[in-house]
Amino acid sequence: MINIGNHDLELALPWVREHLGNSLTNGDDLARAHLRVETDGFGILCKVGKATVLCVHGNDVDPWNSVDQGKLSRIVRDLVRGGKFEPWTPNGGSKLVIDVINELKQNFHFVDLLKPEGVAVFDFLVSLARSWRTKPVTRQPPRFS
């Protein structure tokens, strides 16, 4: 089972799931029948021993990394139908990864280890980025509820 989250939203697209399924199962239909990719944000309900457990992605409980599932569904629907679709705007956490962390990782491999991604980590990353990046970085701290 795979429960998509804020950093792998492309798995909401049917052709991406198809490619992943083929890659993971090497065309084995039995293995493919056991592969489940949860894309609607409901989570995965499963049994662990005698307990029933709901497995959700961390972005479900982190407002800075939350995913607008309704908008994602509308975009996928419109793409599948070949129509116009509204542009996707990444959440704050994803924007931090796209705009700062991915570039920082090229020179500072440890940045993925900085957890939790709260205000202190954000400030550190922005300071680190300002020290060597050519593109300006503005401080827009995460908004926590």
N, CA, C and O atoms as a GROMACS GRO file, in nm:
protein
  580
    1MET      N    1   0.083  -0.118   0.000
    1MET     CA    2   0.000   0.000   0.000
    1MET      C    3   0.087   0.123   0.000
    1MET      O    4   0.188   0.130   0.070
    2ILE      N    5   0.047   0.219  -0.078
    2ILE     CA    6   0.116   0.348  -0.085
    2ILE      C    7   0.012   0.455  -0.061
    2ILE      O    8  -0.093   0.458  -0.126
    3ASN      N    9   0.040   0.543   0.032
    3ASN     CA   10  -0.048   0.653   0.065
    3ASN      C   11   0.022   0.781   0.022
    3ASN      O   12   0.118   0.823   0.086
    4ILE      N   13  -0.024   0.843  -0.086
    4ILE     CA   14   0.048   0.959  -0.138
    4ILE      C   15   0.042   1.075  -0.040
    4ILE      O   16  -0.050   1.087   0.040
    5GLY      N   17   0.143   1.159  -0.050
    5GLY     CA   18   0.151   1.276   0.035
    5GLY      C   19   0.193   1.398  -0.044
    5GLY      O   20   0.195   1.396  -0.167
    6ASN      N   21   0.226   1.503   0.027
    6ASN     CA   22   0.250   1.633  -0.036
    6ASN      C   23   0.372   1.637  -0.127
    6ASN      O   24   0.383   1.730  -0.207
    7HIS      N   25   0.464   1.542  -0.119
    7HIS     CA   26   0.582   1.545  -0.205
    7HIS      C   27   0.576   1.446  -0.320
    7HIS      O   28   0.673   1.432  -0.395
    8ASP      N   29   0.465   1.375  -0.336
    8ASP     CA   30   0.453   1.281  -0.447
    8ASP      C   31   0.313   1.285  -0.508
    8ASP      O   32   0.254   1.181  -0.539
    9LEU      N   33   0.260   1.406  -0.524
    9LEU     CA   34   0.123   1.423  -0.573
    9LEU      C   35   0.104   1.376  -0.717
    9LEU      O   36  -0.009   1.353  -0.761
   10GLU      N   37   0.213   1.363  -0.790
   10GLU     CA   38   0.201   1.313  -0.927
   10GLU      C   39   0.141   1.174  -0.930
   10GLU      O   40   0.090   1.130  -1.034
   11LEU      N   41   0.146   1.102  -0.819
   11LEU     CA   42   0.084   0.969  -0.814
   11LEU      C   43  -0.068   0.976  -0.821
   11LEU      O   44  -0.133   0.873  -0.836
   12ALA      N   45  -0.125   1.094  -0.810
   12ALA     CA   46  -0.269   1.109  -0.829
   12ALA      C   47  -0.307   1.091  -0.977
   12ALA      O   48  -0.423   1.065  -1.009
   13LEU      N   49  -0.210   1.105  -1.066
   13LEU     CA   50  -0.234   1.091  -1.209
   13LEU      C   51  -0.236   0.942  -1.247
   13LEU      O   52  -0.142   0.870  -1.214
   14PRO      N   53  -0.340   0.896  -1.314
   14PRO     CA   54  -0.353   0.753  -1.346
   14PRO      C   55  -0.234   0.696  -1.423
   14PRO      O   56  -0.193   0.584  -1.395
   15TRP      N   57  -0.179   0.769  -1.517
   15TRP     CA   58  -0.068   0.716  -1.598
   15TRP      C   59   0.060   0.708  -1.514
   15TRP      O   60   0.146   0.624  -1.543
   16VAL      N   61   0.074   0.791  -1.414
   16VAL     CA   62   0.190   0.780  -1.325
   16VAL      C   63   0.176   0.657  -1.235
   16VAL      O   64   0.272   0.582  -1.215
   17ARG      N   65   0.054   0.636  -1.182
   17ARG     CA   66   0.030   0.515  -1.102
   17ARG      C   67   0.051   0.389  -1.184
   17ARG      O   68   0.106   0.291  -1.136
   18GLU      N   69   0.008   0.393  -1.309
   18GLU     CA   70   0.026   0.278  -1.398
   18GLU      C   71   0.175   0.248  -1.418
   18GLU      O   72   0.217   0.132  -1.411
   19HIS      N   73   0.253   0.351  -1.443
   19HIS     CA   74   0.397   0.333  -1.462
   19HIS      C   75   0.462   0.280  -1.334
   19HIS      O   76   0.545   0.189  -1.340
   20LEU      N   77   0.424   0.336  -1.219
   20LEU     CA   78   0.479   0.288  -1.093
   20LEU      C   79   0.442   0.142  -1.070
   20LEU      O   80   0.527   0.061  -1.032
   21GLY      N   81   0.316   0.109  -1.095
   21GLY     CA   82   0.271  -0.029  -1.078
   21GLY      C   83   0.349  -0.125  -1.165
   21GLY      O   84   0.389  -0.232  -1.120
   22ASN      N   85   0.370  -0.089  -1.291
   22ASN     CA   86   0.448  -0.174  -1.382
   22ASN      C   87   0.592  -0.188  -1.335
   22ASN      O   88   0.651  -0.296  -1.343
   23SER      N   89   0.648  -0.079  -1.286
   23SER     CA   90   0.787  -0.082  -1.239
   23SER      C   91   0.802  -0.169  -1.114
   23SER      O   92   0.899  -0.244  -1.102
   24LEU      N   93   0.707  -0.159  -1.023
   24LEU     CA   94   0.717  -0.233  -0.897
   24LEU      C   95   0.686  -0.382  -0.912
   24LEU      O   96   0.738  -0.464  -0.836
   25THR      N   97   0.602  -0.416  -1.007
   25THR     CA   98   0.557  -0.555  -1.018
   25THR      C   99   0.613  -0.629  -1.138
   25THR      O  100   0.588  -0.749  -1.154
   26ASN      N  101   0.688  -0.562  -1.222
   26ASN     CA  102   0.746  -0.626  -1.342
   26ASN      C  103   0.641  -0.700  -1.424
   26ASN      O  104   0.669  -0.806  -1.480
   27GLY      N  105   0.521  -0.644  -1.431
   27GLY     CA  106   0.416  -0.705  -1.512
   27GLY      C  107   0.350  -0.826  -1.450
   27GLY      O  108   0.269  -0.891  -1.516
   28ASP      N  109   0.380  -0.859  -1.327
   28ASP     CA  110   0.320  -0.973  -1.258
   28ASP      C  111   0.180  -0.934  -1.213
   28ASP      O  112   0.163  -0.851  -1.123
   29ASP      N  113   0.077  -0.994  -1.276
   29ASP     CA  114  -0.062  -0.959  -1.246
   29ASP      C  115  -0.101  -0.988  -1.101
   29ASP      O  116  -0.178  -0.912  -1.042
   30LEU      N  117  -0.049  -1.095  -1.044
   30LEU     CA  118  -0.080  -1.127  -0.905
   30LEU      C  119  -0.022  -1.022  -0.811
   30LEU      O  120  -0.089  -0.976  -0.718
   31ALA      N  121   0.103  -0.985  -0.836
   31ALA     CA  122   0.165  -0.880  -0.754
   31ALA      C  123   0.090  -0.748  -0.773
   31ALA      O  124   0.069  -0.673  -0.678
   32ARG      N  125   0.051  -0.722  -0.896
   32ARG     CA  126  -0.021  -0.597  -0.927
   32ARG      C  127  -0.154  -0.592  -0.853
   32ARG      O  128  -0.197  -0.485  -0.811
   33ALA      N  129  -0.219  -0.705  -0.837
   33ALA     CA  130  -0.348  -0.709  -0.768
   33ALA      C  131  -0.334  -0.672  -0.621
   33ALA      O  132  -0.431  -0.629  -0.559
   34HIS      N  133  -0.215  -0.689  -0.566
   34HIS     CA  134  -0.191  -0.658  -0.426
   34HIS      C  135  -0.142  -0.515  -0.403
   34HIS      O  136  -0.131  -0.471  -0.289
   35LEU      N  137  -0.113  -0.443  -0.510
   35LEU     CA  138  -0.064  -0.307  -0.499
   35LEU      C  139  -0.181  -0.209  -0.491
   35LEU      O  140  -0.271  -0.212  -0.574
   36ARG      N  141  -0.179  -0.126  -0.391
   36ARG     CA  142  -0.285  -0.025  -0.375
   36ARG      C  143  -0.219   0.110  -0.353
   36ARG      O  144  -0.132   0.125  -0.266
   37VAL      N  145  -0.260   0.209  -0.431
   37VAL     CA  146  -0.212   0.345  -0.414
   37VAL      C  147  -0.331   0.430  -0.374
   37VAL      O  148  -0.426   0.447  -0.451
   38GLU      N  149  -0.326   0.484  -0.254
   38GLU     CA  150  -0.434   0.567  -0.200
   38GLU      C  151  -0.408   0.711  -0.242
   38GLU      O  152  -0.305   0.769  -0.208
   39THR      N  153  -0.502   0.769  -0.317
   39THR     CA  154  -0.480   0.904  -0.371
   39THR      C  155  -0.583   1.006  -0.327
   39THR      O  156  -0.571   1.124  -0.362
   40ASP      N  157  -0.683   0.966  -0.251
   40ASP     CA  158  -0.792   1.060  -0.221
   40ASP      C  159  -0.778   1.131  -0.087
   40ASP      O  160  -0.861   1.214  -0.053
   41GLY      N  161  -0.674   1.099  -0.011
   41GLY     CA  162  -0.653   1.164   0.116
   41GLY      C  163  -0.731   1.105   0.232
   41GLY      O  164  -0.726   1.157   0.343
   42PHE      N  165  -0.804   0.996   0.208
   42PHE     CA  166  -0.881   0.934   0.315
   42PHE      C  167  -0.793   0.855   0.411
   42PHE      O  168  -0.831   0.833   0.526
   43GLY      N  169  -0.677   0.813   0.364
   43GLY     CA  170  -0.590   0.727   0.444
   43GLY      C  171  -0.619   0.582   0.413
   43GLY      O  172  -0.704   0.550   0.330
   44ILE      N  173  -0.547   0.495   0.482
   44ILE     CA  174  -0.561   0.351   0.460
   44ILE      C  175  -0.596   0.287   0.594
   44ILE      O  176  -0.520   0.296   0.690
   45LEU      N  177  -0.710   0.222   0.597
   45LEU     CA  178  -0.755   0.152   0.716
   45LEU      C  179  -0.706   0.008   0.709
   45LEU      O  180  -0.732  -0.061   0.610
   46CYS      N  181  -0.635  -0.037   0.811
   46CYS     CA  182  -0.583  -0.174   0.807
   46CYS      C  183  -0.582  -0.234   0.948
   46CYS      O  184  -0.598  -0.164   1.048
   47LYS      N  185  -0.562  -0.364   0.952
   47LYS     CA  186  -0.556  -0.436   1.078
   47LYS      C  187  -0.409  -0.458   1.114
   47LYS      O  188  -0.328  -0.499   1.030
   48VAL      N  189  -0.377  -0.430   1.239
   48VAL     CA  190  -0.245  -0.460   1.293
   48VAL      C  191  -0.270  -0.541   1.418
   48VAL      O  192  -0.308  -0.488   1.523
   49GLY      N  193  -0.250  -0.671   1.406
   49GLY     CA  194  -0.291  -0.760   1.515
   49GLY      C  195  -0.442  -0.755   1.527
   49GLY      O  196  -0.514  -0.777   1.429
   50LYS      N  197  -0.490  -0.726   1.646
   50LYS     CA  198  -0.635  -0.714   1.667
   50LYS      C  199  -0.684  -0.570   1.655
   50LYS      O  200  -0.805  -0.545   1.660
   51ALA      N  201  -0.593  -0.478   1.638
   51ALA     CA  202  -0.629  -0.336   1.631
   51ALA      C  203  -0.657  -0.293   1.488
   51ALA      O  204  -0.593  -0.342   1.394
   52THR      N  205  -0.749  -0.202   1.471
   52THR     CA  206  -0.773  -0.137   1.343
   52THR      C  207  -0.701  -0.003   1.346
   52THR      O  208  -0.719   0.076   1.439
   53VAL      N  209  -0.619   0.020   1.245
   53VAL     CA  210  -0.534   0.139   1.241
   53VAL      C  211  -0.563   0.218   1.115
   53VAL      O  212  -0.574   0.162   1.006
   54LEU      N  213  -0.575   0.348   1.130
   54LEU     CA  214  -0.589   0.437   1.015
   54LEU      C  215  -0.452   0.499   0.988
   54LEU      O  216  -0.398   0.571   1.071
   55CYS      N  217  -0.398   0.470   0.871
   55CYS     CA  218  -0.268   0.525   0.831
   55CYS      C  219  -0.291   0.644   0.740
   55CYS      O  220  -0.349   0.631   0.633
   56VAL      N  221  -0.245   0.760   0.783
   56VAL     CA  222  -0.258   0.881   0.703
   56VAL      C  223  -0.118   0.936   0.680
   56VAL      O  224  -0.023   0.901   0.750
   57HIS      N  225  -0.107   1.022   0.582
   57HIS     CA  226   0.021   1.086   0.557
   57HIS      C  227   0.038   1.199   0.658
   57HIS      O  228  -0.060   1.257   0.703
   58GLY      N  229   0.162   1.229   0.692
   58GLY     CA  230   0.189   1.336   0.788
   58GLY      C  231   0.133   1.470   0.748
   58GLY      O  232   0.103   1.553   0.834
   59ASN      N  233   0.117   1.494   0.616
   59ASN     CA  234   0.064   1.623   0.575
   59ASN      C  235  -0.082   1.643   0.619
   59ASN      O  236  -0.132   1.755   0.618
   60ASP      N  237  -0.149   1.534   0.659
   60ASP     CA  238  -0.287   1.547   0.708
   60ASP      C  239  -0.294   1.616   0.843
   60ASP      O  240  -0.399   1.669   0.879
   61VAL      N  241  -0.186   1.615   0.917
   61VAL     CA  242  -0.186   1.675   1.050
   61VAL      C  243  -0.088   1.792   1.061
   61VAL      O  244  -0.059   1.839   1.171
   62ASP      N  245  -0.038   1.838   0.948
   62ASP     CA  246   0.057   1.948   0.944
   62ASP      C  247   0.002   2.056   0.852
   62ASP      O  248   0.011   2.043   0.729
   63PRO      N  249  -0.054   2.163   0.907
   63PRO     CA  250  -0.118   2.266   0.824
   63PRO      C  251  -0.025   2.326   0.718
   63PRO      O  252  -0.071   2.366   0.612
   64TRP      N  253   0.104   2.331   0.746
   64TRP     CA  254   0.196   2.391   0.650
   64TRP      C  255   0.220   2.300   0.531
   64TRP      O  256   0.265   2.346   0.426
   65ASN      N  257   0.192   2.171   0.545
   65ASN     CA  258   0.212   2.074   0.438
   65ASN      C  259   0.083   2.013   0.389
   65ASN      O  260   0.085   1.914   0.315
   66SER      N  261  -0.030   2.069   0.428
   66SER     CA  262  -0.159   2.010   0.390
   66SER      C  263  -0.181   2.017   0.239
   66SER      O  264  -0.129   2.104   0.170
   67VAL      N  265  -0.260   1.923   0.192
   67VAL     CA  266  -0.291   1.913   0.049
   67VAL      C  267  -0.440   1.940   0.031
   67VAL      O  268  -0.524   1.883   0.101
   68ASP      N  269  -0.472   2.027  -0.061
   68ASP     CA  270  -0.612   2.054  -0.095
   68ASP      C  271  -0.659   1.940  -0.185
   68ASP      O  272  -0.646   1.948  -0.308
   69GLN      N  273  -0.714   1.835  -0.124
   69GLN     CA  274  -0.753   1.715  -0.198
   69GLN      C  275  -0.860   1.744  -0.302
   69GLN      O  276  -0.860   1.685  -0.410
   70GLY      N  277  -0.951   1.835  -0.271
   70GLY     CA  278  -1.055   1.870  -0.367
   70GLY      C  279  -0.997   1.931  -0.493
   70GLY      O  280  -1.034   1.893  -0.604
   71LYS      N  281  -0.905   2.025  -0.476
   71LYS     CA  282  -0.841   2.088  -0.592
   71LYS      C  283  -0.759   1.987  -0.670
   71LYS      O  284  -0.761   1.987  -0.794
   72LEU      N  285  -0.686   1.900  -0.598
   72LEU     CA  286  -0.608   1.797  -0.665
   72LEU      C  287  -0.698   1.707  -0.749
   72LEU      O  288  -0.664   1.674  -0.863
   73SER      N  289  -0.811   1.667  -0.694
   73SER     CA  290  -0.905   1.581  -0.768
   73SER      C  291  -0.960   1.652  -0.892
   73SER      O  292  -0.973   1.591  -0.998
   74ARG      N  293  -0.990   1.779  -0.879
   74ARG     CA  294  -1.042   1.855  -0.995
   74ARG      C  295  -0.937   1.866  -1.105
   74ARG      O  296  -0.968   1.852  -1.223
   75ILE      N  297  -0.811   1.890  -1.066
   75ILE     CA  298  -0.704   1.901  -1.164
   75ILE      C  299  -0.686   1.768  -1.237
   75ILE      O  300  -0.676   1.765  -1.360
   76VAL      N  301  -0.681   1.657  -1.162
   76VAL     CA  302  -0.666   1.525  -1.224
   76VAL      C  303  -0.782   1.497  -1.316
   76VAL      O  304  -0.762   1.450  -1.428
   77ARG      N  305  -0.905   1.524  -1.270
   77ARG     CA  306  -1.024   1.502  -1.354
   77ARG      C  307  -1.011   1.579  -1.485
   77ARG      O  308  -1.035   1.523  -1.592
   78ASP      N  309  -0.974   1.707  -1.476
   78ASP     CA  310  -0.966   1.789  -1.596
   78ASP      C  311  -0.853   1.743  -1.688
   78ASP      O  312  -0.867   1.748  -1.810
   79LEU      N  313  -0.740   1.699  -1.630
   79LEU     CA  314  -0.630   1.648  -1.712
   79LEU      C  315  -0.671   1.520  -1.785
   79LEU      O  316  -0.642   1.504  -1.903
   80VAL      N  317  -0.738   1.430  -1.713
   80VAL     CA  318  -0.781   1.303  -1.772
   80VAL      C  319  -0.879   1.329  -1.886
   80VAL      O  320  -0.877   1.260  -1.988
   81ARG      N  321  -0.964   1.428  -1.869
   81ARG     CA  322  -1.064   1.461  -1.971
   81ARG      C  323  -1.006   1.546  -2.084
   81ARG      O  324  -1.074   1.570  -2.183
   82GLY      N  325  -0.882   1.590  -2.070
   82GLY     CA  326  -0.819   1.670  -2.175
   82GLY      C  327  -0.861   1.814  -2.176
   82GLY      O  328  -0.842   1.884  -2.276
   83GLY      N  329  -0.919   1.861  -2.068
   83GLY     CA  330  -0.964   1.999  -2.062
   83GLY      C  331  -0.864   2.091  -1.995
   83GLY      O  332  -0.755   2.050  -1.956
   84LYS      N  333  -0.906   2.216  -1.982
   84LYS     CA  334  -0.823   2.312  -1.910
   84LYS      C  335  -0.830   2.278  -1.762
   84LYS      O  336  -0.930   2.226  -1.714
   85PHE      N  337  -0.722   2.308  -1.693
   85PHE     CA  338  -0.720   2.280  -1.549
   85PHE      C  339  -0.659   2.399  -1.477
   85PHE      O  340  -0.577   2.473  -1.531
   86GLU      N  341  -0.701   2.415  -1.352
   86GLU     CA  342  -0.647   2.524  -1.272
   86GLU      C  343  -0.504   2.488  -1.230
   86GLU      O  344  -0.476   2.371  -1.204
   87PRO      N  345  -0.416   2.585  -1.223
   87PRO     CA  346  -0.278   2.554  -1.185
   87PRO      C  347  -0.268   2.510  -1.040
   87PRO      O  348  -0.346   2.553  -0.954
   88TRP      N  349  -0.173   2.423  -1.013
   88TRP     CA  350  -0.150   2.376  -0.878
   88TRP      C  351  -0.055   2.473  -0.808
   88TRP      O  352   0.049   2.510  -0.863
   89THR      N  353  -0.090   2.512  -0.688
   89THR     CA  354  -0.003   2.596  -0.606
   89THR      C  355   0.048   2.510  -0.491
   89THR      O  356  -0.032   2.466  -0.407
   90PRO      N  357   0.177   2.485  -0.485
   90PRO     CA  358   0.230   2.402  -0.377
   90PRO      C  359   0.208   2.467  -0.240
   90PRO      O  360   0.204   2.590  -0.229
   91ASN      N  361   0.193   2.384  -0.138
   91ASN     CA  362   0.180   2.436  -0.002
   91ASN      C  363   0.314   2.489   0.045
   91ASN      O  364   0.415   2.477  -0.025
   92GLY      N  365   0.316   2.548   0.164
   92GLY     CA  366   0.438   2.610   0.217
   92GLY      C  367   0.554   2.515   0.230
   92GLY      O  368   0.667   2.549   0.194
   93GLY      N  369   0.528   2.395   0.281
   93GLY     CA  370   0.636   2.297   0.297
   93GLY      C  371   0.694   2.254   0.164
   93GLY      O  372   0.816   2.242   0.150
   94SER      N  373   0.608   2.230   0.067
   94SER     CA  374   0.657   2.190  -0.066
   94SER      C  375   0.732   2.304  -0.133
   94SER      O  376   0.833   2.281  -0.200
   95LYS      N  377   0.684   2.427  -0.115
   95LYS     CA  378   0.756   2.543  -0.172
   95LYS      C  379   0.895   2.555  -0.110
   95LYS      O  380   0.991   2.587  -0.180
   96LEU      N  381   0.905   2.529   0.019
   96LEU     CA  382   1.037   2.533   0.084
   96LEU      C  383   1.130   2.430   0.020
   96LEU      O  384   1.247   2.460  -0.006
   97VAL      N  385   1.080   2.310  -0.004
   97VAL     CA  386   1.160   2.206  -0.068
   97VAL      C  387   1.199   2.249  -0.210
   97VAL      O  388   1.315   2.238  -0.249
   98ILE      N  389   1.101   2.296  -0.287
   98ILE     CA  390   1.126   2.334  -0.427
   98ILE      C  391   1.222   2.452  -0.437
   98ILE      O  392   1.317   2.448  -0.515
   99ASP      N  393   1.196   2.556  -0.358
   99ASP     CA  394   1.269   2.682  -0.373
   99ASP      C  395   1.402   2.686  -0.297
   99ASP      O  396   1.493   2.760  -0.336
  100VAL      N  397   1.414   2.609  -0.190
  100VAL     CA  398   1.534   2.621  -0.106
  100VAL      C  399   1.604   2.488  -0.084
  100VAL      O  400   1.722   2.474  -0.116
  101ILE      N  401   1.533   2.390  -0.029
  101ILE     CA  402   1.599   2.267   0.016
  101ILE      C  403   1.663   2.189  -0.098
  101ILE      O  404   1.776   2.143  -0.084
  102ASN      N  405   1.594   2.173  -0.211
  102ASN     CA  406   1.652   2.095  -0.321
  102ASN      C  407   1.785   2.152  -0.366
  102ASN      O  408   1.879   2.077  -0.395
  103GLU      N  409   1.793   2.284  -0.372
  103GLU     CA  410   1.919   2.346  -0.413
  103GLU      C  411   2.025   2.332  -0.302
  103GLU      O  412   2.142   2.305  -0.331
  104LEU      N  413   1.984   2.349  -0.178
  104LEU     CA  414   2.078   2.335  -0.067
  104LEU      C  415   2.137   2.195  -0.058
  104LEU      O  416   2.254   2.178  -0.026
  105LYS      N  417   2.056   2.093  -0.088
  105LYS     CA  418   2.101   1.954  -0.077
  105LYS      C  419   2.220   1.924  -0.167
  105LYS      O  420   2.297   1.832  -0.140
  106GLN      N  421   2.236   2.001  -0.274
  106GLN     CA  422   2.348   1.977  -0.364
  106GLN      C  423   2.481   2.003  -0.295
  106GLN      O  424   2.581   1.938  -0.326
  107ASN      N  425   2.483   2.096  -0.201
  107ASN     CA  426   2.607   2.129  -0.130
  107ASN      C  427   2.606   2.088   0.017
  107ASN      O  428   2.712   2.067   0.077
  108PHE      N  429   2.488   2.076   0.074
  108PHE     CA  430   2.474   2.044   0.215
  108PHE      C  431   2.382   1.924   0.228
  108PHE      O  432   2.260   1.940   0.243
  109HIS      N  433   2.437   1.804   0.223
  109HIS     CA  434   2.358   1.681   0.217
  109HIS      C  435   2.278   1.654   0.344
  109HIS      O  436   2.186   1.573   0.343
  110PHE      N  437   2.311   1.719   0.452
  110PHE     CA  438   2.246   1.694   0.580
  110PHE      C  439   2.110   1.760   0.596
  110PHE      O  440   2.039   1.730   0.692
  111VAL      N  441   2.070   1.848   0.504
  111VAL     CA  442   1.948   1.925   0.527
  111VAL      C  443   1.823   1.838   0.540
  111VAL      O  444   1.728   1.876   0.608
  112ASP      N  445   1.820   1.722   0.475
  112ASP     CA  446   1.704   1.633   0.488
  112ASP      C  447   1.690   1.577   0.629
  112ASP      O  448   1.582   1.530   0.667
  113LEU      N  449   1.796   1.582   0.706
  113LEU     CA  450   1.794   1.528   0.842
  113LEU      C  451   1.740   1.627   0.944
  113LEU      O  452   1.716   1.590   1.059
  114LEU      N  453   1.720   1.750   0.905
  114LEU     CA  454   1.673   1.853   0.998
  114LEU      C  455   1.522   1.837   1.020
  114LEU      O  456   1.442   1.863   0.930
  115LYS      N  457   1.487   1.796   1.138
  115LYS     CA  458   1.346   1.771   1.172
  115LYS      C  459   1.320   1.820   1.314
  115LYS      O  460   1.414   1.824   1.394
  116PRO      N  461   1.200   1.856   1.349
  116PRO     CA  462   1.086   1.879   1.260
  116PRO      C  463   1.106   2.010   1.183
  116PRO      O  464   1.181   2.098   1.225
  117GLU      N  465   1.038   2.021   1.071
  117GLU     CA  466   1.054   2.137   0.985
  117GLU      C  467   0.973   2.255   1.038
  117GLU      O  468   0.879   2.302   0.974
  118GLY      N  469   1.009   2.300   1.155
  118GLY     CA  470   0.941   2.412   1.219
  118GLY      C  471   1.013   2.542   1.190
  118GLY      O  472   1.098   2.550   1.102
  119VAL      N  473   0.978   2.642   1.266
  119VAL     CA  474   1.031   2.776   1.244
  119VAL      C  475   1.182   2.780   1.258
  119VAL      O  476   1.249   2.845   1.178
  120ALA      N  477   1.240   2.711   1.358
  120ALA     CA  478   1.385   2.713   1.378
  120ALA      C  479   1.458   2.654   1.257
  120ALA      O  480   1.557   2.711   1.211
  121VAL      N  481   1.410   2.542   1.207
  121VAL     CA  482   1.473   2.481   1.089
  121VAL      C  483   1.457   2.573   0.969
  121VAL      O  484   1.550   2.590   0.891
  122PHE      N  485   1.340   2.630   0.955
  122PHE     CA  486   1.315   2.722   0.843
  122PHE      C  487   1.414   2.838   0.848
  122PHE      O  488   1.476   2.870   0.746
  123ASP      N  489   1.430   2.901   0.965
  123ASP     CA  490   1.522   3.013   0.978
  123ASP      C  491   1.665   2.971   0.945
  123ASP      O  492   1.738   3.045   0.879
  124PHE      N  493   1.706   2.852   0.992
  124PHE     CA  494   1.840   2.803   0.964
  124PHE      C  495   1.860   2.783   0.814
  124PHE      O  496   1.962   2.824   0.759
  125LEU      N  497   1.762   2.722   0.748
  125LEU     CA  498   1.774   2.696   0.604
  125LEU      C  499   1.780   2.827   0.525
  125LEU      O  500   1.858   2.839   0.431
  126VAL      N  501   1.698   2.922   0.562
  126VAL     CA  502   1.699   3.051   0.491
  126VAL      C  503   1.833   3.119   0.512
  126VAL      O  504   1.888   3.176   0.417
  127SER      N  505   1.887   3.115   0.633
  127SER     CA  506   2.019   3.175   0.659
  127SER      C  507   2.127   3.105   0.578
  127SER      O  508   2.213   3.170   0.519
  128LEU      N  509   2.122   2.972   0.575
  128LEU     CA  510   2.219   2.896   0.498
  128LEU      C  511   2.207   2.931   0.350
  128LEU      O  512   2.308   2.950   0.282
  129ALA      N  513   2.086   2.938   0.301
  129ALA     CA  514   2.063   2.970   0.160
  129ALA      C  515   2.113   3.110   0.127
  129ALA      O  516   2.174   3.131   0.022
  130ARG      N  517   2.086   3.205   0.215
  130ARG     CA  518   2.130   3.343   0.189
  130ARG      C  519   2.282   3.352   0.182
  130ARG      O  520   2.336   3.440   0.114
  131SER      N  521   2.352   3.263   0.251
  131SER     CA  522   2.497   3.270   0.257
  131SER      C  523   2.564   3.228   0.126
  131SER      O  524   2.681   3.260   0.106
  132TRP      N  525   2.495   3.158   0.038
  132TRP     CA  526   2.563   3.112  -0.083
  132TRP      C  527   2.480   3.115  -0.209
  132TRP      O  528   2.536   3.102  -0.318
  133ARG      N  529   2.347   3.132  -0.199
  133ARG     CA  530   2.264   3.132  -0.320
  133ARG      C  531   2.277   3.262  -0.397
  133ARG      O  532   2.305   3.367  -0.338
  134THR      N  533   2.258   3.256  -0.527
  134THR     CA  534   2.256   3.378  -0.607
  134THR      C  535   2.115   3.435  -0.615
  134THR      O  536   2.097   3.556  -0.630
  135LYS      N  537   2.014   3.347  -0.605
  135LYS     CA  538   1.875   3.393  -0.606
  135LYS      C  539   1.838   3.440  -0.467
  135LYS      O  540   1.877   3.377  -0.368
  136PRO      N  541   1.764   3.551  -0.455
  136PRO     CA  542   1.727   3.599  -0.321
  136PRO      C  543   1.629   3.504  -0.252
  136PRO      O  544   1.547   3.440  -0.317
  137VAL      N  545   1.641   3.497  -0.121
  137VAL     CA  546   1.550   3.417  -0.039
  137VAL      C  547   1.485   3.510   0.061
  137VAL      O  548   1.554   3.579   0.136
  138THR      N  549   1.353   3.514   0.062
  138THR     CA  550   1.284   3.597   0.159
  138THR      C  551   1.230   3.508   0.268
  138THR      O  552   1.197   3.392   0.244
  139ARG      N  553   1.223   3.562   0.388
  139ARG     CA  554   1.174   3.484   0.502
  139ARG      C  555   1.023   3.495   0.509
  139ARG      O  556   0.969   3.600   0.543
  140GLN      N  557   0.957   3.386   0.478
  140GLN     CA  558   0.812   3.375   0.495
  140GLN      C  559   0.791   3.251   0.580
  140GLN      O  560   0.778   3.140   0.528
  141PRO      N  561   0.787   3.270   0.712
  141PRO     CA  562   0.785   3.154   0.801
  141PRO      C  563   0.658   3.071   0.786
  141PRO      O  564   0.554   3.120   0.742
  142PRO      N  565   0.669   2.944   0.823
  142PRO     CA  566   0.549   2.858   0.820
  142PRO      C  567   0.443   2.911   0.913
  142PRO      O  568   0.472   2.967   1.018
  143ARG      N  569   0.320   2.891   0.874
  143ARG     CA  570   0.208   2.931   0.958
  143ARG      C  571   0.149   2.808   1.023
  143ARG      O  572   0.093   2.721   0.956
  144PHE      N  573   0.163   2.800   1.152
  144PHE     CA  574   0.111   2.687   1.225
  144PHE      C  575  -0.016   2.729   1.297
  144PHE      O  576  -0.024   2.840   1.349
  145SER      N  577  -0.114   2.640   1.301
  145SER     CA  578  -0.239   2.670   1.370
  145SER      C  579  -0.223   2.647   1.518
  145SER      O  580  -0.318   2.667   1.594
   0.00000   0.00000   0.00000
